Short mmCIF file of C-alpha atoms in Angstrom, two decimals:
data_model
loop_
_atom_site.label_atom_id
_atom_site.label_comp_id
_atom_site.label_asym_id
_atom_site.label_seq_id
_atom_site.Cartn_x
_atom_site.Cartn_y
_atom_site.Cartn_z
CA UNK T 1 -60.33 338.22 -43.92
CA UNK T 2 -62.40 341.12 -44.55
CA UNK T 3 -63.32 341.22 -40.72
CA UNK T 4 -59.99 341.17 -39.69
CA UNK T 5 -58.67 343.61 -41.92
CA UNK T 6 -61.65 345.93 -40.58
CA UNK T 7 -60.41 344.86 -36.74
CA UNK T 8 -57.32 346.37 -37.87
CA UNK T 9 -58.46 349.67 -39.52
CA UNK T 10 -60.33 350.40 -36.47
CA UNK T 11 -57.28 349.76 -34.07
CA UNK T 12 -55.66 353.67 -33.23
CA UNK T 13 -52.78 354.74 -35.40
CA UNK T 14 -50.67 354.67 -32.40
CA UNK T 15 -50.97 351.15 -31.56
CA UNK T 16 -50.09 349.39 -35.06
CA UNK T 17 -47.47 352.24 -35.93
CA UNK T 18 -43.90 350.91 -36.00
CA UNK T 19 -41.46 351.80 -33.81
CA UNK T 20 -38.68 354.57 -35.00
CA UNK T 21 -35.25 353.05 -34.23
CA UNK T 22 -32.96 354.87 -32.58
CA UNK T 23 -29.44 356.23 -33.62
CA UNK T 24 -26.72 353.92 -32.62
CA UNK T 25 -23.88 355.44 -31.07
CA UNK T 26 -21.40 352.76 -31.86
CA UNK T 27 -21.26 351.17 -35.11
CA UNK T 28 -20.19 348.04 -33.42
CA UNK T 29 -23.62 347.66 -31.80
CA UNK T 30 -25.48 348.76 -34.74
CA UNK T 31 -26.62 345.26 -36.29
CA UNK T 32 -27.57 343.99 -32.84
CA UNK T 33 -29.44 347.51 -31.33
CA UNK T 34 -31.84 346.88 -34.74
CA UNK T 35 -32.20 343.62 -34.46
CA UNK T 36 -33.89 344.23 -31.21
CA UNK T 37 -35.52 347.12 -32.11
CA UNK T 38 -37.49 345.06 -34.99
CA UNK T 39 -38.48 342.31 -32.53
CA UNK T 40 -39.60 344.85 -29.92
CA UNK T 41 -41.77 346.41 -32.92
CA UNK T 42 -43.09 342.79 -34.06
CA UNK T 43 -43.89 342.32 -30.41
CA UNK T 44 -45.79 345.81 -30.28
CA UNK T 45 -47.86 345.00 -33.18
CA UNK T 46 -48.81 341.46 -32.50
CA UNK T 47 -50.08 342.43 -29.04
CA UNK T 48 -51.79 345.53 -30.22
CA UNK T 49 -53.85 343.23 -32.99
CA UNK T 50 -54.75 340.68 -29.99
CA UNK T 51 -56.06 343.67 -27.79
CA UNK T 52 -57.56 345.13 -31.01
CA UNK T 53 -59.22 341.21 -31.52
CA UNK T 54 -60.14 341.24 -27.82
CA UNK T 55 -61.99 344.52 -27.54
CA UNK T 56 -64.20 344.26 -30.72
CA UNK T 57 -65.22 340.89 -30.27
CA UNK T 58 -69.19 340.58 -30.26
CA UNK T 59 -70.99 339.36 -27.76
CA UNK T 60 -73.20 337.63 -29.45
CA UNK T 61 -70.04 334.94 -29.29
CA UNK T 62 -69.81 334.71 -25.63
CA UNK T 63 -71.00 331.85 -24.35
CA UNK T 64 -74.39 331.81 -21.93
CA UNK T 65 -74.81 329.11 -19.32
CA UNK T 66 -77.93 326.84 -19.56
CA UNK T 67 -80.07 327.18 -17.11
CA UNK T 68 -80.90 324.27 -14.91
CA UNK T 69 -84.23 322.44 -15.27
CA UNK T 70 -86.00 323.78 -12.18
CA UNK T 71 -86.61 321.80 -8.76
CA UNK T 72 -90.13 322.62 -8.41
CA UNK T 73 -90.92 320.57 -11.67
CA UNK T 74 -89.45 317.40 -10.44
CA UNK T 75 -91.99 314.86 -10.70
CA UNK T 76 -92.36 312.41 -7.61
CA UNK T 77 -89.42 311.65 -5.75
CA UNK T 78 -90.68 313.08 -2.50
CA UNK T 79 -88.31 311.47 -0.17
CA UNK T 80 -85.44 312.27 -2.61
CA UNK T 81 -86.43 315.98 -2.74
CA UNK T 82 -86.86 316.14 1.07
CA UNK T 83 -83.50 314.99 1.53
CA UNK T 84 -82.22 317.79 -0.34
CA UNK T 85 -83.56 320.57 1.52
CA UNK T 86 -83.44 319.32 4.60
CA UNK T 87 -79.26 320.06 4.13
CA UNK T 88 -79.29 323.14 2.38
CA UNK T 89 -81.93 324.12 5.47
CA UNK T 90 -78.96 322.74 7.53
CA UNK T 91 -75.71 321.88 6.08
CA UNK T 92 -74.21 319.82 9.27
CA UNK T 93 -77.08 317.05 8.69
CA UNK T 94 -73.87 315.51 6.67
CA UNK T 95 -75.07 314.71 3.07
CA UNK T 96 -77.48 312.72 1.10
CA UNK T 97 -76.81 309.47 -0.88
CA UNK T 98 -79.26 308.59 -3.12
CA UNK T 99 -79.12 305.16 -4.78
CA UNK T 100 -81.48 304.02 -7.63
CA UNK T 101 -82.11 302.76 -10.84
CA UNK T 102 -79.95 304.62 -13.75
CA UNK T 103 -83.12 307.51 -15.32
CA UNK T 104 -84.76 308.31 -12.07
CA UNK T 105 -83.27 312.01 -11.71
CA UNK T 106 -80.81 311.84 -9.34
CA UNK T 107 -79.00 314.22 -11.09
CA UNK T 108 -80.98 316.38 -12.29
CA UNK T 109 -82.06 316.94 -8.76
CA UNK T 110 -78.74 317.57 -7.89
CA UNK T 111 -77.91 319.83 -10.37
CA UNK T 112 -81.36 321.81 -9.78
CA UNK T 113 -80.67 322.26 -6.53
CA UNK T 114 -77.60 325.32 -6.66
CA UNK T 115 -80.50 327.53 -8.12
CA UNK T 116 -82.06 327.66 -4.69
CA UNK T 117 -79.08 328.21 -3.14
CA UNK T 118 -78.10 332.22 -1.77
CA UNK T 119 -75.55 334.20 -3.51
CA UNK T 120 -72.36 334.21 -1.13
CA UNK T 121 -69.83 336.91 -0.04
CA UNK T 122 -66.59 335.69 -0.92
CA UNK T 123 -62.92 337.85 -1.12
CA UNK T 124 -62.39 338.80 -4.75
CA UNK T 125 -59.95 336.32 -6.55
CA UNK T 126 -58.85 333.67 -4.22
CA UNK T 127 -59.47 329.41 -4.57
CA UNK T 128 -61.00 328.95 -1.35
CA UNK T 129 -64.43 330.84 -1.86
CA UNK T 130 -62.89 332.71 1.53
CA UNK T 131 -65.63 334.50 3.45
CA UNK T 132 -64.28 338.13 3.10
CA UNK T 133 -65.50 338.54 7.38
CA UNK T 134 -65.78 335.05 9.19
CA UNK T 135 -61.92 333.75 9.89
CA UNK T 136 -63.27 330.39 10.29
CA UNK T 137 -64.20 330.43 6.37
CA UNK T 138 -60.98 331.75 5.17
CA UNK T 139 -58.05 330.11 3.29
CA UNK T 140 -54.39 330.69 3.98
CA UNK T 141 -53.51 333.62 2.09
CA UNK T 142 -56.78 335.55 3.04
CA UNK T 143 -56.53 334.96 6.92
CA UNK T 144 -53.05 336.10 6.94
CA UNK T 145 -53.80 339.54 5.31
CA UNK T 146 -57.12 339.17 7.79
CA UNK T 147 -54.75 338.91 10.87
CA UNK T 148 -52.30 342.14 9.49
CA UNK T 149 -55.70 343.96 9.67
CA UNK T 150 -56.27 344.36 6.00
CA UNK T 151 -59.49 344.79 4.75
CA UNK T 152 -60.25 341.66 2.30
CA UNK T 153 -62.02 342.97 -1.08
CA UNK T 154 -65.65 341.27 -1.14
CA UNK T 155 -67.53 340.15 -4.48
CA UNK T 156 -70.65 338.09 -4.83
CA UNK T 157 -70.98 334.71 -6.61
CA UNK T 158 -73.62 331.54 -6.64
CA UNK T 159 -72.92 328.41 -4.33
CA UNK T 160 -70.97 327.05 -5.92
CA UNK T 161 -71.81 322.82 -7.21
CA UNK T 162 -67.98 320.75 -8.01
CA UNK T 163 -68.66 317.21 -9.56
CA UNK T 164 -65.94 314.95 -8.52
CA UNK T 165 -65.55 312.82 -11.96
CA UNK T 166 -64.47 308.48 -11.21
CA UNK T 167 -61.04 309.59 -12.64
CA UNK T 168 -60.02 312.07 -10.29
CA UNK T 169 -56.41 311.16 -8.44
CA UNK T 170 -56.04 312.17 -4.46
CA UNK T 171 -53.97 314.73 -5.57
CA UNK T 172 -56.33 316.07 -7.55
CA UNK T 173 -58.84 316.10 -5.23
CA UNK T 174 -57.11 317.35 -2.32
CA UNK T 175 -54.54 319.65 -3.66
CA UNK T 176 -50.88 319.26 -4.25
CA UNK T 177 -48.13 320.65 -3.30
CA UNK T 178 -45.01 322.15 -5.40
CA UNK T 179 -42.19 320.95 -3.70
CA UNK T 180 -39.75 321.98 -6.15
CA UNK T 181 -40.59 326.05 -5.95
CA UNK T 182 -41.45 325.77 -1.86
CA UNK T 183 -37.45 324.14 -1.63
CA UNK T 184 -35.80 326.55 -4.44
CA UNK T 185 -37.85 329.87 -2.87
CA UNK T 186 -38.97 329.06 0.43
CA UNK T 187 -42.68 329.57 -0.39
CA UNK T 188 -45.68 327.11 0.04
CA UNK T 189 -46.79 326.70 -3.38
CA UNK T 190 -49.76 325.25 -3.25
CA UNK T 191 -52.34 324.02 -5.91
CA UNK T 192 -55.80 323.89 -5.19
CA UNK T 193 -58.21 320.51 -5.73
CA UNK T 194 -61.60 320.00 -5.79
CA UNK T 195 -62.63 320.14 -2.42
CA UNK T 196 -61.39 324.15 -1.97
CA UNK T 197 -63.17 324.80 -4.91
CA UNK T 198 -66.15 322.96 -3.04
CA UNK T 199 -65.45 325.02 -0.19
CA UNK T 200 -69.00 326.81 1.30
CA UNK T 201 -70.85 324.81 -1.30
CA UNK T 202 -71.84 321.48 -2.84
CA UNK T 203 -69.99 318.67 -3.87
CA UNK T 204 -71.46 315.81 -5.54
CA UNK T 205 -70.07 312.63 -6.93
CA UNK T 206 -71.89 310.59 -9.05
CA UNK T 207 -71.75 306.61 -9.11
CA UNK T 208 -70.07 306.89 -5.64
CA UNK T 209 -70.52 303.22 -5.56
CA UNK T 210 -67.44 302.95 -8.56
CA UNK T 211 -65.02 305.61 -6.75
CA UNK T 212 -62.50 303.84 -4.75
CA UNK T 213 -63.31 303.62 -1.38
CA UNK T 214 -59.76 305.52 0.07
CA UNK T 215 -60.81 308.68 -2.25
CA UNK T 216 -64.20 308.79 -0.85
CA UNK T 217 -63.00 307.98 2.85
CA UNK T 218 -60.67 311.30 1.91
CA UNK T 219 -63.87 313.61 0.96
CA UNK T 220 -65.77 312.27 4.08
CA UNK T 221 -63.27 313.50 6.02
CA UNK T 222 -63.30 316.40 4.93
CA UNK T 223 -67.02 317.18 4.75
CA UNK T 224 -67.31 315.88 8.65
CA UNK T 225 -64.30 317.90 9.83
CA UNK T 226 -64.50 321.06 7.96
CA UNK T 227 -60.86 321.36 6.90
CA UNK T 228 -58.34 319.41 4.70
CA UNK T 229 -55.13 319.08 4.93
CA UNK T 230 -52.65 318.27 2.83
CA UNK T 231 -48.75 317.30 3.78
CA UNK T 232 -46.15 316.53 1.12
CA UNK T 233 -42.33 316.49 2.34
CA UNK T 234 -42.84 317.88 5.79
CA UNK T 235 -44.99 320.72 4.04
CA UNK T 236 -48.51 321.32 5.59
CA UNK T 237 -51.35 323.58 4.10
CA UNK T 238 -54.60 323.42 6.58
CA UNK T 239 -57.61 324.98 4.51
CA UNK T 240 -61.77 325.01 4.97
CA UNK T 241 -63.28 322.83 3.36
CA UNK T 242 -66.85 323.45 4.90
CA UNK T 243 -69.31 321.58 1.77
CA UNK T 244 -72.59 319.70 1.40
CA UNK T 245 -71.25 315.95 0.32
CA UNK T 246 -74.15 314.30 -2.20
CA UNK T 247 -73.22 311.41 -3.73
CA UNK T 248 -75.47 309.06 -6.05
CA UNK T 249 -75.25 305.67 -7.77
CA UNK T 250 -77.31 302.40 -8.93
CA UNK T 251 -76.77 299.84 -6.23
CA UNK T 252 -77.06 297.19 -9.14
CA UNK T 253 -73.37 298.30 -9.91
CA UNK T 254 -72.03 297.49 -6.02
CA UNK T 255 -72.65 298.58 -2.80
CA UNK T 256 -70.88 301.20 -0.48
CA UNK T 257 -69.22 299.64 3.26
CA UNK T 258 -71.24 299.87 5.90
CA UNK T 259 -68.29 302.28 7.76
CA UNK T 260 -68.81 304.50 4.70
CA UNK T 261 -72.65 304.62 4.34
CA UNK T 262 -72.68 305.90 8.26
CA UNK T 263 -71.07 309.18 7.11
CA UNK T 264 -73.78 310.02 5.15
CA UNK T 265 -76.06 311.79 6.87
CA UNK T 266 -79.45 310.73 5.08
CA UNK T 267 -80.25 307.62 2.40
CA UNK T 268 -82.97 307.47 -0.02
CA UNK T 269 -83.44 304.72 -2.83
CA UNK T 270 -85.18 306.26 -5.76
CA UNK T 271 -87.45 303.96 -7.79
CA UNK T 272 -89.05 304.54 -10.98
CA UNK T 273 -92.01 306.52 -11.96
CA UNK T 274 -94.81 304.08 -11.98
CA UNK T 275 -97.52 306.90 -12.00
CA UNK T 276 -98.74 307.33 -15.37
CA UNK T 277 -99.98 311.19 -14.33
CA UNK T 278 -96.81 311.86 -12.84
CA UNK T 279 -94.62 310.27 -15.69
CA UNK T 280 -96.67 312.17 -17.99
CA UNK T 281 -96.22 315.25 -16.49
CA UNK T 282 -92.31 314.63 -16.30
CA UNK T 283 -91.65 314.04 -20.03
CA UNK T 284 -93.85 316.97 -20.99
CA UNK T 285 -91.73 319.37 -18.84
CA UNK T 286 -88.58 317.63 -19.79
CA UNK T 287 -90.05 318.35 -23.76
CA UNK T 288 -90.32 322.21 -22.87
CA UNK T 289 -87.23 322.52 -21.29
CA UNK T 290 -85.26 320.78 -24.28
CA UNK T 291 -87.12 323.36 -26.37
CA UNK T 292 -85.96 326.40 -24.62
CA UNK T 293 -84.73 326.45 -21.23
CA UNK T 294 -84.69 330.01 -20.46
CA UNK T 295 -88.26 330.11 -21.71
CA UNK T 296 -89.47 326.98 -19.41
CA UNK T 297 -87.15 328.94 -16.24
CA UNK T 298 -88.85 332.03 -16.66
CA UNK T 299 -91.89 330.16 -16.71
CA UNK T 300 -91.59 328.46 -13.27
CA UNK T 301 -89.50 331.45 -12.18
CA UNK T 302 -92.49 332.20 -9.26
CA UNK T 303 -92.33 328.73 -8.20
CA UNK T 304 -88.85 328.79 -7.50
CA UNK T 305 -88.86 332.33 -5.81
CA UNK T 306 -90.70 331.33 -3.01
CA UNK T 307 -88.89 327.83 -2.18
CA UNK T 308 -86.03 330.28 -2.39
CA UNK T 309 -87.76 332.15 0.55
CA UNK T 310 -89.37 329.23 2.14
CA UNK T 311 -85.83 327.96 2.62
CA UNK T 312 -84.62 330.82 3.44
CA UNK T 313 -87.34 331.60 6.19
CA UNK T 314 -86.04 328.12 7.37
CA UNK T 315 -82.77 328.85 7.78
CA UNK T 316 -83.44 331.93 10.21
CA UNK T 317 -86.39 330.12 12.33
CA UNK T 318 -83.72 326.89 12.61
CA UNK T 319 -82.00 328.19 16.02
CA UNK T 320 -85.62 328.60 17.15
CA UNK T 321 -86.77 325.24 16.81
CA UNK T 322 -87.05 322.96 19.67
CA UNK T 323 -86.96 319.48 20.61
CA UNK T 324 -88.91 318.15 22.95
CA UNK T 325 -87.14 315.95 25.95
CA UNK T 326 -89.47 313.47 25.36
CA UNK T 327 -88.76 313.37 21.60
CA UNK T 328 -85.24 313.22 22.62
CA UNK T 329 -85.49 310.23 24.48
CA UNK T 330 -87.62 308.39 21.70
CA UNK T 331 -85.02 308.82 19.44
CA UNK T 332 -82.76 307.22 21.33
CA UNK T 333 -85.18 304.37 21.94
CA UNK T 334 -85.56 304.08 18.62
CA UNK T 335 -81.69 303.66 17.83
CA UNK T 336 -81.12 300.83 20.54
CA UNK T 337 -83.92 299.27 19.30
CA UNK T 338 -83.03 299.61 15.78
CA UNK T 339 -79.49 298.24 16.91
CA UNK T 340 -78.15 301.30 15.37
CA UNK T 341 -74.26 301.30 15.66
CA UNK T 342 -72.58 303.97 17.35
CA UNK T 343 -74.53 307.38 18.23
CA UNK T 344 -74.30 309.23 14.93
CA UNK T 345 -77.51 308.26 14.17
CA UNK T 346 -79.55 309.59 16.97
CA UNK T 347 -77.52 313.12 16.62
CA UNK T 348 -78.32 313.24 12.83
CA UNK T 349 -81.82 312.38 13.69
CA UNK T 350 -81.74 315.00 15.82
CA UNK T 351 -81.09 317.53 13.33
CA UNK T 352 -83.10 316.34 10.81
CA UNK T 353 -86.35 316.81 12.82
CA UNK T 354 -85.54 320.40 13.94
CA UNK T 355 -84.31 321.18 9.77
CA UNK T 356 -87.63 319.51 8.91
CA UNK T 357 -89.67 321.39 11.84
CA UNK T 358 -88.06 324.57 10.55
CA UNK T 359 -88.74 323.88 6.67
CA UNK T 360 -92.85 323.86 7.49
CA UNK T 361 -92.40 326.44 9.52
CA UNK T 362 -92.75 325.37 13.31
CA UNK T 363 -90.57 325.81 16.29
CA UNK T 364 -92.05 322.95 18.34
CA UNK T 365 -91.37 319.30 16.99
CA UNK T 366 -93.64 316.63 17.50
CA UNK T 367 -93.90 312.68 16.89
CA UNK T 368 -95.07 313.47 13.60
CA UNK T 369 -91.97 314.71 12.23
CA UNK T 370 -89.54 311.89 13.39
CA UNK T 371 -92.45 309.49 11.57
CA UNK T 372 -91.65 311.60 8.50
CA UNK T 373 -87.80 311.54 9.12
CA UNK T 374 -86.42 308.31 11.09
CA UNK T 375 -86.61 306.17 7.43
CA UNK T 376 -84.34 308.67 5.64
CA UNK T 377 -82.05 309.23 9.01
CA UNK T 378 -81.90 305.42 9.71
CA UNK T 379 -82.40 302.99 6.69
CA UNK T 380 -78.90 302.85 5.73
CA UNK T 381 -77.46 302.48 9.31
CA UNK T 382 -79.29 298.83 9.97
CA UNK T 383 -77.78 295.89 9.79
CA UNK T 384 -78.11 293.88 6.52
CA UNK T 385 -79.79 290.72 6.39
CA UNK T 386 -79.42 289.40 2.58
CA UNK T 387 -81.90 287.29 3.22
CA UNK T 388 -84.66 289.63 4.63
CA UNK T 389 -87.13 290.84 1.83
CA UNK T 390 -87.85 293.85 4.53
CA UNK T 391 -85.94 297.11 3.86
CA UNK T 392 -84.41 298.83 6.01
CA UNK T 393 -86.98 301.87 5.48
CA UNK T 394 -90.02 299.85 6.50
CA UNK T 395 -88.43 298.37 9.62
CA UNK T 396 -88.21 301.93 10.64
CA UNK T 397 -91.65 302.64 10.46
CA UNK T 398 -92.50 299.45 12.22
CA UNK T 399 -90.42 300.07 14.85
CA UNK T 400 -91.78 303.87 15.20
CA UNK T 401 -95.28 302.26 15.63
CA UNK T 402 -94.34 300.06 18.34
CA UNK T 403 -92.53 302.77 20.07
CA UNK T 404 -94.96 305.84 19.64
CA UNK T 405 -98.57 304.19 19.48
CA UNK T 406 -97.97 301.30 21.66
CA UNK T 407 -101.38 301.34 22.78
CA UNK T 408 -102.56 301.19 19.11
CA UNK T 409 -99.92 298.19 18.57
CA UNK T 410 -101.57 296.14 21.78
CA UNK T 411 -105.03 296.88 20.18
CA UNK T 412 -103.88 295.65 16.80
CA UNK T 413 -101.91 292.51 18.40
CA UNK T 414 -104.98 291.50 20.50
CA UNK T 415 -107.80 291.99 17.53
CA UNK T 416 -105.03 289.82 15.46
CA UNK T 417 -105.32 287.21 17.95
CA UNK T 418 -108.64 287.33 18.20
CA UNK T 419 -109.45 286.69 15.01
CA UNK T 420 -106.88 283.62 15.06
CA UNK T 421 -109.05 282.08 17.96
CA UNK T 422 -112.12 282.39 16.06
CA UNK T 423 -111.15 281.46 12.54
CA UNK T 424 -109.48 278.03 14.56
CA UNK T 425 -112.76 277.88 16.37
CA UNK T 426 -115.04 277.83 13.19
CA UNK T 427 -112.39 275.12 11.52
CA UNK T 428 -113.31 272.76 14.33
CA UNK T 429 -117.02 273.23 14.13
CA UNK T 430 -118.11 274.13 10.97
CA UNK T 431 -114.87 271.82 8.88
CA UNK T 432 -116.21 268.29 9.55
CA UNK T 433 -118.59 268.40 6.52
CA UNK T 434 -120.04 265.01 7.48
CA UNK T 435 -117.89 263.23 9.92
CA UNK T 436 -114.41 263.91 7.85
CA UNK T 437 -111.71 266.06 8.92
CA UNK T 438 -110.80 269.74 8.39
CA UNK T 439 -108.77 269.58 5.17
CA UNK T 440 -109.40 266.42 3.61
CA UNK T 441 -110.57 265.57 -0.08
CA UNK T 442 -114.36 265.51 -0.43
CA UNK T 443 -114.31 264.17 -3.92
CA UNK T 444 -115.63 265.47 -6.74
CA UNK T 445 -118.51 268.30 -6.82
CA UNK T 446 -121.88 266.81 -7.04
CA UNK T 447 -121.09 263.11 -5.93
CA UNK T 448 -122.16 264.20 -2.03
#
């Protein structure tokens, strides 16, 4: 009470003085001319102790957003963390899904990864995260005033990260439409989802496994095409929808189609920490950051400064970067050997190894970065055997072998074979022991 009453001493005079009524000229209209003029000075007051409220309050109330726990101190997950970059190094790669058991970090990675990410130039105030210069990143409302010529106000924010939660509805997701205001005033009225928010950024949906498979054949869409669109009643609203689609989940809880897993553009399975220097190292950071966050960021601030320039030095080298014809042609070796279904694999492997090729800093890529690649590109776009105890991961890198080294994998055959010849050989000479056959019973020890 004695806060507020000092929020109101300090308001000005003028604000939180009443309101002198005005002489009535008829005495008919008296009672009702100051009935209004006693709500008009309610209404005066109450808003003038709101602004009064809304100016003085301290800042040490304002709530600060946690920082994230930083990507450089991820322990282990090397194939996970790969995966990452390799799409915010290039964002058409199409997406990571990373499946594992529940405490691995998936995301945590996730979540770590927007503070690597660039500030973007967006137009001040509108739902799309509209680039304020390219019309092919604009929503409606700011490519129409783009087209009259007017200049689009520009402001700066982070990338920005949307998690789709397992509740969300197709409306919500997409948008809706207000059909009752676009019929009454002849306006599209049109409420943003989840994927314009998304829009020039990251969206990630956790347990993608438990979403239902039409919602997540919806975002797909969208993340392949670049748009969404969204039709109610013969109404149609076309905007970008240009984001970086990561989706997680423990494949002990189900498994995603095979028409769905194809979209994504890389796979990893994330296993747990079995490395007792590396799990170590993990809880102790985790232990820090719990303890102060903004301490433990500042602390690895360095760290993170120059992946932020690493991938940013990777970005501008990736037009640059060149594969090889040969390379070319091994991939698609590779994919018809693999019995890879349809050709998104080979053009997504393509990418990969010239994002990878750019991320270390080369504009020439060799065998050795489609070794390093192929697993992630591939794994998930084999054909399941249930029955195999092979994943799909090492049957890459088997299959790399034979096609890359196959010198090596004649050498390797024939020594094999070899050494079958001579192990039957010695069986026949040296197994008789004494006139009886290789394998049978010699009795007891000591009764020869």
């Amino acid at each position: 009470m004695q806060g507020l009453q000092g929020l109101r001493q300090a308001a000005p005079a003028a604000a939180l003085a009443p309101v002198a009524p005005r002489t009535c000229r008829s005495a008919a209209g008296t009672s009702s001319s100051r009935q209004q003029q006693r709500r008009q000075q309610r209404q005066q007051q109450r808003g003038a102790r709101l602004a009064v409220l809304a100016v003085a309050a301290p800042e040490a109330l304002v709530a600060k957003k946690r920082p994230a726990f930083p990507f450089t101190r991820l322990a282990g997950q090397e194939d996970m963390k790969l995966a990452l970059l390799l799409n915010v190094v290039d964002a058409s790669i199409g997406g990571v899904l990373i499946m594992g058991d529940r405490g691995t970090g998936k995301s945590v990675a996730v979540r770590s990864l927007v503070d690597l990410l660039p500030m973007i130039d967006v137009v001040q105030d509108d739902p799309f995260n509209s680039s304020p210069t390219d019309p092919k990143l604009m929503g409606p409302d700011a490519l129409a005033r783009y087209a009259k010529g007017e200049k689009l106000p520009a402001t700066q924010m982070r990338t920005p990260l949307v998690e789709l939660p397992l509740g969300a509805t197709e409306d919500r997701i997409c948008g809706t439409i207000d059909i009752e205001k676009a019929l009454t005033e002849g306006i599209k009225a049109y409420e943003p989802g989840l994927l314009a928010r998304a829009n020039r950024g990251i969206l990630y949906v956790d347990e993608v496994n438990l979403l239902d498979d039409g919602l997540v054949d919806v975002v797909l869409d969208s993340a392949a095409g670049g748009t969404n669109t969204v039709e109610r009643e013969g109404i149609s609203i076309v905007h970008p929808a240009k984001f970086i689609m990561i989706g997680s989940g423990n494949p002990a809880e189900g498994e995603l189609r095979p028409q769905l897993l194809d979209r994504f553009g890389l796979s990893v399975n994330v296993e747990t920490l079995m490395d007792v220097a590396q799990r170590t190292q993990m809880v102790m950071d985790r232990i820090a950051y719990e303890k102060s966050a903004e301490g433990f960021a500042e602390q690895v601030a360095p760290d993170q400064e120059a992946l932020r320039q690493k991938l940013q030095a990777a970005r501008d080298l990736l037009p640059r970067v060149q594969v090889p014809k040969e390379l070319k042609l091994k991939i698609s070796e590779l994919c018809s050997f693999l019995d890879i279904d349809g050709v998104r694999g080979d053009i997504v492997t393509n990418k990969a190894v010239k994002a990878f090729c750019a991320y270390e800093g080369r504009t020439q890529a060799t065998k050795e970065d489609l070794e390093r690649i192929a697993p992630l590109v591939l794994n998930h776009r084999m054909r399941k055997d249930p029955l195999d105890p092979i994943d799909g991961g090492t049957k890459v890198r088997i299959a790399l072998r034979r096609l890359l080294n196959p010198d090596l994998v004649r050498r390797e055959e024939e020594a094999r074979r070899k050494a079958a010849e001579e192990a039957k050989t010695a069986a026949a000479e040296g197994g008789d022991r004494g006139g009886m056959k290789a394998g049978a019973w010699g009795g007891l020890p000591g009764r020869r």
